[in-house]
XYZ file of C-alpha atoms in Angstrom:
394
model
C 61.322 -53.938 6.035
C 58.047 -52.587 7.275
C 55.302 -52.836 4.146
C 52.886 -50.215 3.656
C 49.569 -51.908 2.539
C 47.268 -48.729 1.723
C 47.940 -45.366 0.152
C 49.698 -42.834 2.467
C 47.273 -40.860 4.521
C 46.722 -39.403 7.577
C 45.990 -43.408 8.789
C 47.774 -45.666 7.145
C 47.710 -49.511 7.102
C 51.483 -51.305 7.885
C 52.201 -54.484 8.284
C 48.610 -55.349 8.742
C 48.219 -52.062 11.819
C 46.437 -49.015 11.406
C 48.573 -45.934 12.314
C 48.566 -42.323 12.443
C 51.234 -41.261 9.791
C 53.101 -38.852 10.278
C 56.175 -39.914 7.346
C 57.023 -39.737 3.982
C 56.031 -37.268 1.639
C 52.589 -37.240 0.810
C 51.941 -33.923 1.737
C 48.748 -32.975 0.317
C 47.169 -36.774 0.719
C 46.767 -37.542 -3.170
C 48.181 -40.572 -3.766
C 45.059 -42.129 -2.342
C 43.011 -39.141 -3.367
C 39.622 -41.208 -5.175
C 39.854 -38.980 -8.598
C 43.327 -39.851 -8.754
C 43.023 -43.353 -8.670
C 39.929 -43.261 -10.556
C 42.291 -41.624 -13.751
C 44.803 -44.045 -13.096
C 42.208 -47.298 -13.746
C 40.579 -45.387 -16.272
C 44.074 -45.149 -18.282
C 45.245 -48.451 -17.604
C 41.921 -49.672 -19.499
C 42.172 -47.293 -21.961
C 46.074 -47.050 -23.064
C 47.429 -50.719 -21.449
C 50.296 -50.303 -18.794
C 52.640 -49.103 -21.433
C 53.860 -47.267 -24.463
C 57.083 -50.007 -25.157
C 58.512 -47.248 -26.824
C 60.833 -44.095 -25.864
C 59.441 -40.561 -27.171
C 62.191 -39.305 -29.618
C 62.757 -42.432 -31.926
C 59.076 -43.356 -33.332
C 57.359 -40.367 -31.417
C 55.346 -43.246 -30.585
C 55.848 -42.732 -27.083
C 53.580 -39.983 -26.748
C 50.506 -41.527 -25.234
C 47.525 -38.922 -23.922
C 47.995 -39.090 -20.501
C 51.649 -38.401 -20.958
C 51.106 -35.192 -23.065
C 48.074 -34.126 -20.903
C 50.632 -34.191 -17.876
C 52.556 -31.389 -19.734
C 49.506 -29.700 -20.638
C 48.392 -29.361 -16.966
C 52.139 -28.968 -15.356
C 52.150 -25.535 -18.293
C 48.795 -24.508 -17.092
C 49.793 -24.823 -13.450
C 53.214 -23.058 -13.729
C 52.125 -20.539 -16.229
C 54.319 -21.134 -18.878
C 54.659 -22.344 -22.496
C 55.128 -26.163 -21.945
C 56.717 -28.793 -19.867
C 58.833 -31.932 -20.112
C 57.583 -35.052 -18.466
C 60.461 -37.731 -17.631
C 60.371 -40.772 -15.893
C 61.588 -39.588 -12.356
C 62.244 -36.916 -10.565
C 65.529 -38.633 -9.868
C 66.590 -38.171 -13.810
C 65.414 -34.503 -13.848
C 68.065 -32.846 -12.784
C 70.005 -34.787 -15.549
C 67.937 -33.769 -18.320
C 67.633 -30.117 -17.506
C 72.178 -30.323 -16.585
C 72.603 -31.757 -19.882
C 70.486 -29.257 -21.620
C 72.860 -26.411 -20.013
C 76.472 -27.937 -20.594
C 77.316 -25.262 -23.421
C 76.071 -22.196 -20.791
C 77.940 -23.153 -17.353
C 81.829 -23.616 -16.713
C 81.550 -24.420 -13.017
C 79.160 -25.952 -11.209
C 78.833 -24.870 -7.115
C 76.634 -27.531 -5.283
C 74.708 -27.392 -1.621
C 76.966 -29.452 0.763
C 74.103 -31.180 2.171
C 72.045 -31.613 -1.412
C 70.266 -34.319 -2.988
C 72.137 -37.064 -4.207
C 69.709 -36.848 -7.742
C 71.722 -33.237 -7.831
C 75.042 -34.580 -7.500
C 75.010 -37.343 -9.991
C 73.554 -34.722 -12.436
C 76.534 -32.547 -11.779
C 78.794 -35.044 -12.110
C 77.706 -36.424 -14.904
C 77.973 -32.941 -16.686
C 81.561 -33.416 -16.781
C 82.418 -29.802 -15.050
C 83.890 -28.912 -12.110
C 82.211 -29.338 -9.229
C 82.333 -26.979 -5.626
C 80.413 -27.312 -2.794
C 79.725 -24.304 -0.738
C 78.437 -24.673 3.138
C 75.065 -25.642 3.668
C 72.187 -22.369 3.238
C 75.623 -20.088 3.516
C 75.418 -16.853 0.982
C 78.440 -15.786 2.595
C 80.381 -18.937 1.914
C 78.839 -18.867 -2.091
C 80.346 -15.426 -2.301
C 83.723 -17.195 -1.261
C 83.719 -19.744 -3.297
C 82.884 -18.043 -6.347
C 86.170 -17.255 -6.683
C 86.620 -20.148 -8.909
C 84.908 -17.921 -11.280
C 88.352 -16.283 -12.078
C 87.027 -12.573 -11.926
C 84.392 -13.208 -14.192
C 85.829 -15.585 -16.711
C 84.099 -18.602 -15.682
C 80.009 -18.572 -15.897
C 78.979 -20.574 -12.301
C 75.928 -22.619 -12.418
C 74.671 -22.766 -8.105
C 72.197 -25.986 -7.643
C 70.286 -26.823 -4.394
C 67.609 -28.384 -3.559
C 64.767 -26.062 -2.904
C 63.252 -27.504 0.485
C 65.654 -29.968 2.304
C 64.157 -33.429 2.650
C 65.189 -34.442 6.071
C 64.936 -31.254 7.720
C 62.215 -28.790 5.515
C 64.840 -26.053 5.920
C 64.624 -23.490 2.370
C 67.418 -22.535 0.535
C 68.091 -18.801 0.940
C 67.014 -18.024 -3.065
C 66.898 -14.306 -2.879
C 70.480 -14.418 -1.257
C 71.685 -16.860 -3.922
C 70.173 -14.466 -6.720
C 71.251 -11.560 -5.451
C 75.201 -12.189 -5.386
C 74.760 -14.083 -8.674
C 73.954 -10.736 -10.162
C 77.816 -9.667 -10.185
C 78.397 -12.898 -12.427
C 78.005 -12.733 -16.074
C 76.449 -15.402 -17.197
C 75.478 -17.125 -14.195
C 72.319 -19.400 -13.372
C 70.823 -20.725 -10.373
C 68.781 -24.233 -10.563
C 66.840 -25.524 -8.068
C 65.542 -28.971 -7.536
C 62.016 -28.391 -5.989
C 60.774 -31.752 -5.109
C 59.318 -30.747 -1.781
C 58.130 -27.514 -2.739
C 56.058 -28.420 -5.540
C 52.486 -28.463 -4.743
C 53.327 -26.709 -1.537
C 54.630 -23.403 -1.252
C 53.689 -20.125 -3.191
C 50.515 -18.688 -3.610
C 49.633 -21.140 -6.594
C 52.065 -23.991 -4.979
C 54.483 -23.166 -7.998
C 57.418 -23.992 -5.296
C 59.893 -22.141 -3.640
C 61.125 -19.889 -6.650
C 57.369 -18.682 -6.490
C 57.336 -17.965 -2.588
C 60.409 -16.196 -2.790
C 59.568 -14.271 -5.080
C 61.775 -15.057 -8.045
C 59.372 -17.089 -10.511
C 58.519 -15.564 -13.682
C 57.856 -16.310 -17.261
C 61.958 -16.585 -17.935
C 62.346 -19.409 -15.940
C 63.608 -22.107 -17.732
C 64.373 -19.920 -20.978
C 67.171 -20.114 -23.246
C 67.578 -17.055 -26.197
C 69.918 -19.010 -28.557
C 71.583 -22.229 -29.478
C 73.691 -22.169 -27.268
C 70.903 -21.855 -24.312
C 72.323 -18.913 -23.471
C 70.400 -15.570 -22.278
C 71.209 -11.948 -22.591
C 73.731 -10.650 -20.117
C 70.230 -8.255 -18.958
C 68.861 -11.547 -17.336
C 72.011 -12.701 -14.910
C 71.071 -14.995 -13.421
C 69.382 -17.310 -15.327
C 66.845 -19.121 -13.558
C 66.034 -23.126 -13.865
C 64.117 -25.670 -11.846
C 62.865 -28.997 -11.959
C 60.737 -31.001 -9.230
C 59.377 -34.458 -8.883
C 55.835 -35.237 -8.955
C 55.284 -38.507 -6.272
C 55.806 -36.478 -3.475
C 52.628 -33.587 -3.256
C 51.074 -33.930 -6.715
C 50.917 -38.021 -5.962
C 51.952 -39.515 -8.951
C 55.190 -40.381 -10.265
C 58.527 -38.802 -12.277
C 60.072 -35.241 -13.096
C 58.474 -31.981 -14.295
C 60.523 -29.489 -15.983
C 58.373 -26.469 -17.408
C 59.679 -23.926 -19.232
C 59.172 -21.864 -22.749
C 58.316 -23.732 -25.643
C 61.691 -23.518 -27.161
C 63.699 -25.017 -23.739
C 62.075 -27.711 -23.753
C 62.049 -29.016 -27.136
C 66.136 -27.972 -26.743
C 66.358 -30.234 -23.148
C 64.747 -32.886 -25.611
C 67.695 -32.988 -28.427
C 70.065 -32.515 -25.583
C 69.115 -35.658 -23.009
C 69.799 -38.886 -23.398
C 66.943 -39.784 -21.216
C 64.274 -38.264 -23.275
C 65.743 -40.664 -26.923
C 66.860 -43.824 -24.406
C 63.969 -44.101 -21.917
C 60.033 -45.683 -21.863
C 57.616 -42.411 -21.012
C 55.893 -43.288 -17.394
C 53.326 -45.914 -17.865
C 49.617 -44.539 -18.884
C 48.060 -45.259 -15.439
C 50.726 -43.717 -13.510
C 50.784 -40.717 -15.930
C 46.748 -40.071 -15.994
C 47.210 -39.948 -11.964
C 49.516 -37.337 -12.240
C 47.944 -35.313 -14.311
C 44.988 -35.517 -12.040
C 47.064 -34.761 -9.113
C 48.422 -31.814 -10.805
C 44.738 -30.431 -11.578
C 44.090 -30.442 -7.937
C 46.887 -29.109 -6.967
C 46.032 -26.214 -9.378
C 42.371 -26.221 -8.945
C 41.810 -27.099 -5.079
C 44.037 -24.552 -3.468
C 42.232 -25.360 -0.288
C 44.076 -28.866 0.116
C 47.110 -26.499 0.555
C 46.032 -23.909 2.650
C 44.741 -26.531 5.281
C 47.928 -27.998 4.734
C 49.937 -24.961 5.791
C 47.201 -24.441 8.710
C 48.454 -28.109 10.063
C 52.147 -27.210 9.252
C 51.362 -24.196 11.571
C 49.943 -26.068 14.231
C 52.424 -28.952 14.811
C 55.629 -26.786 14.941
C 54.062 -24.121 17.383
C 53.111 -27.559 19.080
C 56.431 -28.892 19.417
C 57.677 -25.492 20.255
C 55.624 -25.685 23.319
C 56.476 -28.945 24.692
C 60.208 -27.687 24.566
C 61.269 -29.418 20.936
C 63.298 -26.479 18.756
C 61.858 -26.614 15.903
C 61.966 -23.827 13.132
C 58.692 -21.998 12.189
C 59.160 -22.329 8.144
C 56.178 -23.212 5.779
C 57.873 -26.442 4.133
C 55.622 -29.260 6.459
C 58.326 -31.134 8.000
C 59.574 -30.786 11.499
C 63.558 -32.295 12.008
C 64.464 -33.256 15.959
C 67.835 -34.157 16.718
C 68.743 -35.679 19.926
C 72.181 -36.684 21.662
C 72.214 -39.873 20.306
C 70.578 -42.209 17.851
C 69.567 -45.114 20.443
C 67.578 -42.077 22.617
C 65.606 -41.202 18.898
C 65.286 -44.726 17.828
C 64.038 -45.739 21.149
C 61.549 -42.443 20.895
C 60.111 -43.715 17.564
C 59.578 -47.345 18.397
C 57.491 -46.076 21.662
C 54.763 -44.405 19.135
C 54.670 -46.641 17.189
C 53.936 -49.361 19.887
C 51.284 -46.729 20.890
C 50.292 -46.479 16.777
C 52.164 -43.429 15.561
C 54.810 -43.821 12.834
C 56.941 -41.173 12.510
C 60.386 -41.696 10.912
C 63.853 -42.031 11.998
C 66.718 -41.064 9.494
C 70.301 -42.608 10.488
C 71.933 -41.108 7.281
C 70.989 -38.616 5.374
C 72.327 -35.161 3.837
C 72.371 -32.671 6.379
C 71.618 -34.379 9.465
C 73.914 -34.645 12.316
C 75.911 -37.869 12.869
C 73.556 -39.179 15.043
C 70.691 -38.486 12.650
C 67.383 -37.081 13.392
C 63.045 -38.037 14.022
C 61.574 -36.189 10.601
C 58.018 -35.818 11.311
C 55.739 -34.974 8.336
C 51.939 -33.837 8.366
C 49.513 -34.044 5.523
C 46.634 -31.851 4.650
C 44.302 -34.340 5.716
C 45.826 -34.849 9.700
C 43.330 -33.358 11.942
C 43.477 -31.058 14.998
C 42.953 -34.260 17.210
C 45.546 -36.406 15.299
C 48.096 -33.504 15.620
C 47.156 -33.209 19.112
C 47.847 -36.531 20.035
C 51.032 -36.930 18.477
C 52.421 -33.965 20.855
C 50.650 -35.601 23.531
C 52.765 -38.609 23.358
C 55.936 -36.705 22.289
C 55.645 -34.458 25.079
C 55.234 -37.501 27.252
C 58.535 -38.797 25.949
C 60.440 -35.948 25.553
C 63.791 -35.432 27.041
C 64.909 -32.759 29.464
C 67.032 -30.903 26.831
C 66.282 -31.123 22.868
C 67.474 -29.898 20.213
C 66.789 -29.798 16.224
C 68.159 -29.602 13.246
C 67.379 -26.731 11.499
C 70.803 -24.876 10.315
């Protein structure tokens, strides 16, 4: 397997060779940002490598860097509090554990990430899938609610990792208004730091973010009927933010409720202080340096316009990911290998949720890529493009 020997960025060393790197999820380039690295080093010297205890049984696991992540996440999202958990994969499990008593059936996008699938299975409720990004099919599947007697919780990725396509949250939200007690949950791993005016993610981009996201009004976790559908979200901190772990922002009361309801909070050691400090610095940069996000958006537009210009049918959405699916896995792997031979890395996904059977080439652009770097990628792709091309952007 290839070994990455530098932080991921526009230029990345893999197996001793430097490449133009258009893979992975380090969209803002913060994994190698000097301030992020300095924060990690300082925290390692001051607090060591870990607290060696959970946060709830003794309380001693609440190191200052862990608390700083929660403080800065709350500032970014403009809410009262936030809960920092050891991995982005666990965040949906923590969130759904708090919602166990507030829903009767879970409806999942058929191509959602395994993190949501696992979380829904652990919840112990009936799970129904609906067609990928299809509000009409969701409406049909809501018949399981038995005329409104069962409360639905619809769960979806915000940005789908392999294709960069966005969940139609506004459509789902409108549909769920007719179902008392309904909820919409978004795992926004690839939206945090990337989408929305403040980088709050897809809920903000879709115009749905408010102070009532991740909130509840009574000890059952239920909200009033006037607030249907309830809105919940979580995100990974290992992608655009440049750190590690999962984050669930919300009201102070809801955050405390999650701590009580989830075994992760009592049974897992919190993220190590160096990682937490790096993550907190990444959150500060996301909040205070919007020009990084602006550069990322400009590069996304440039990449996708260039791909369309040379004959690839890619969407014009705001996610910094372009997905190209050719007619065979062999052709895509050959194209990937040819690009690597001339110093450019892109990813080939053979199997991933939402992709056709032959897989797809996934191209990710970062804030730090220059026009010249993007131009070189496009030139090399143009030389290798097949006569007929197609993309997987459902």
